[in-house]
Amino acid sequence: YVPSKDEIPITKFQNPNNVQNSILKININTASELELDKLSGVGEVTAKKIIDSRPYSKTEDLLEKKVVNKSVFEKIKEQISVF
């Protein structure tokens, strides 16, 4: 049996919920302060700065607008989106 490309075979070591959760990203244009606070290196103050500096056309705007420093951006860049 060869699974189709639409099937994701589940092994006993995989949790099917983790597959979908790994795809989800936090939209920095719409996320609440609580959602942003969950990002590594982002606390209450930085979350408020992200909200106050909206809108963003790309994630790199966080650096260009000096909302976060480069080390924080490197930690969160794979967890955020603008769409």
PDB file of C-alpha atoms in Angstrom:
ATOM      1  CA  TYR A   1       0.000   0.000   0.000  1.00  0.00           C
ATOM      2  CA  VAL A   2       1.365   3.400  -1.007  1.00  0.00           C
ATOM      3  CA  PRO A   3      -0.443   6.349   0.568  1.00  0.00           C
ATOM      4  CA  SER A   4      -1.555   9.178  -1.691  1.00  0.00           C
ATOM      5  CA  LYS A   5       0.130  12.556  -1.401  1.00  0.00           C
ATOM      6  CA  ASP A   6      -2.968  13.827   0.462  1.00  0.00           C
ATOM      7  CA  GLU A   7      -2.632  11.199   3.171  1.00  0.00           C
ATOM      8  CA  ILE A   8      -0.352  11.751   6.097  1.00  0.00           C
ATOM      9  CA  PRO A   9       0.593   8.401   7.567  1.00  0.00           C
ATOM     10  CA  ILE A  10       0.455   8.466  11.366  1.00  0.00           C
ATOM     11  CA  THR A  11       3.005   6.451  13.235  1.00  0.00           C
ATOM     12  CA  LYS A  12       2.833   5.550  16.887  1.00  0.00           C
ATOM     13  CA  PHE A  13       5.385   8.303  17.537  1.00  0.00           C
ATOM     14  CA  GLN A  14       3.394  11.088  15.911  1.00  0.00           C
ATOM     15  CA  ASN A  15       0.541  13.062  17.314  1.00  0.00           C
ATOM     16  CA  PRO A  16      -1.761  14.120  14.468  1.00  0.00           C
ATOM     17  CA  ASN A  17      -2.508  17.400  16.265  1.00  0.00           C
ATOM     18  CA  ASN A  18       1.172  18.376  16.176  1.00  0.00           C
ATOM     19  CA  VAL A  19       1.167  18.209  12.383  1.00  0.00           C
ATOM     20  CA  GLN A  20      -1.447  20.940  12.118  1.00  0.00           C
ATOM     21  CA  ASN A  21      -0.147  22.992  15.069  1.00  0.00           C
ATOM     22  CA  SER A  22       3.291  23.259  13.516  1.00  0.00           C
ATOM     23  CA  ILE A  23       1.765  25.019  10.501  1.00  0.00           C
ATOM     24  CA  LEU A  24      -0.097  27.685  12.487  1.00  0.00           C
ATOM     25  CA  LYS A  25       1.581  31.059  12.822  1.00  0.00           C
ATOM     26  CA  ILE A  26       0.675  34.140  14.795  1.00  0.00           C
ATOM     27  CA  ASN A  27      -0.462  37.015  12.603  1.00  0.00           C
ATOM     28  CA  ILE A  28       1.291  40.104  13.968  1.00  0.00           C
ATOM     29  CA  ASN A  29      -1.355  42.341  12.370  1.00  0.00           C
ATOM     30  CA  THR A  30      -4.297  40.763  14.190  1.00  0.00           C
ATOM     31  CA  ALA A  31      -2.940  38.935  17.244  1.00  0.00           C
ATOM     32  CA  SER A  32      -3.951  39.993  20.718  1.00  0.00           C
ATOM     33  CA  GLU A  33      -1.447  41.037  23.354  1.00  0.00           C
ATOM     34  CA  LEU A  34      -1.939  37.658  25.035  1.00  0.00           C
ATOM     35  CA  GLU A  35      -1.162  35.760  21.807  1.00  0.00           C
ATOM     36  CA  LEU A  36       1.953  37.847  21.118  1.00  0.00           C
ATOM     37  CA  ASP A  37       3.133  37.368  24.699  1.00  0.00           C
ATOM     38  CA  LYS A  38       3.416  33.620  23.993  1.00  0.00           C
ATOM     39  CA  LEU A  39       6.245  34.217  21.513  1.00  0.00           C
ATOM     40  CA  SER A  40       9.769  33.560  22.758  1.00  0.00           C
ATOM     41  CA  GLY A  41      11.434  36.792  23.850  1.00  0.00           C
ATOM     42  CA  VAL A  42       8.210  38.808  23.633  1.00  0.00           C
ATOM     43  CA  GLY A  43       6.751  40.048  26.875  1.00  0.00           C
ATOM     44  CA  GLU A  44       3.906  42.374  27.741  1.00  0.00           C
ATOM     45  CA  VAL A  45       5.820  45.546  26.789  1.00  0.00           C
ATOM     46  CA  THR A  46       7.035  44.212  23.433  1.00  0.00           C
ATOM     47  CA  ALA A  47       3.599  42.810  22.625  1.00  0.00           C
ATOM     48  CA  LYS A  48       2.132  46.283  23.166  1.00  0.00           C
ATOM     49  CA  LYS A  49       4.844  47.794  20.915  1.00  0.00           C
ATOM     50  CA  ILE A  50       3.970  45.283  18.179  1.00  0.00           C
ATOM     51  CA  ILE A  51       0.301  46.241  18.403  1.00  0.00           C
ATOM     52  CA  ASP A  52       1.025  49.988  18.502  1.00  0.00           C
ATOM     53  CA  SER A  53       3.254  49.792  15.384  1.00  0.00           C
ATOM     54  CA  ARG A  54       0.682  48.097  13.139  1.00  0.00           C
ATOM     55  CA  PRO A  55       0.140  47.559  10.248  1.00  0.00           C
ATOM     56  CA  TYR A  56       2.930  45.401   8.873  1.00  0.00           C
ATOM     57  CA  SER A  57       3.356  44.415   5.233  1.00  0.00           C
ATOM     58  CA  LYS A  58       6.094  41.872   5.996  1.00  0.00           C
ATOM     59  CA  THR A  59       7.495  40.289   9.153  1.00  0.00           C
ATOM     60  CA  GLU A  60      10.797  42.127   8.689  1.00  0.00           C
ATOM     61  CA  ASP A  61       8.904  45.359   9.431  1.00  0.00           C
ATOM     62  CA  LEU A  62       9.375  44.466  13.092  1.00  0.00           C
ATOM     63  CA  LEU A  63      13.087  45.145  12.603  1.00  0.00           C
ATOM     64  CA  GLU A  64      12.694  48.093  10.260  1.00  0.00           C
ATOM     65  CA  LYS A  65      10.298  49.846  12.660  1.00  0.00           C
ATOM     66  CA  LYS A  66      12.637  48.943  15.566  1.00  0.00           C
ATOM     67  CA  VAL A  67       9.860  47.130  17.422  1.00  0.00           C
ATOM     68  CA  VAL A  68      12.104  44.163  18.284  1.00  0.00           C
ATOM     69  CA  ASN A  69      15.849  43.651  18.126  1.00  0.00           C
ATOM     70  CA  LYS A  70      17.517  41.184  15.788  1.00  0.00           C
ATOM     71  CA  SER A  71      17.956  38.446  18.413  1.00  0.00           C
ATOM     72  CA  VAL A  72      14.239  38.462  19.284  1.00  0.00           C
ATOM     73  CA  PHE A  73      13.303  38.532  15.593  1.00  0.00           C
ATOM     74  CA  GLU A  74      15.498  35.488  14.928  1.00  0.00           C
ATOM     75  CA  LYS A  75      13.676  33.606  17.717  1.00  0.00           C
ATOM     76  CA  ILE A  76      10.177  34.401  16.453  1.00  0.00           C
ATOM     77  CA  LYS A  77      10.482  34.745  12.662  1.00  0.00           C
ATOM     78  CA  GLU A  78       9.321  31.157  12.004  1.00  0.00           C
ATOM     79  CA  GLN A  79       6.321  31.601  14.324  1.00  0.00           C
ATOM     80  CA  ILE A  80       4.846  34.792  12.856  1.00  0.00           C
ATOM     81  CA  SER A  81       3.123  35.976   9.695  1.00  0.00           C
ATOM     82  CA  VAL A  82       1.414  39.093   8.383  1.00  0.00           C
ATOM     83  CA  PHE A  83      -1.488  37.327   6.612  1.00  0.00           C
TER      84      PHE A  83
END
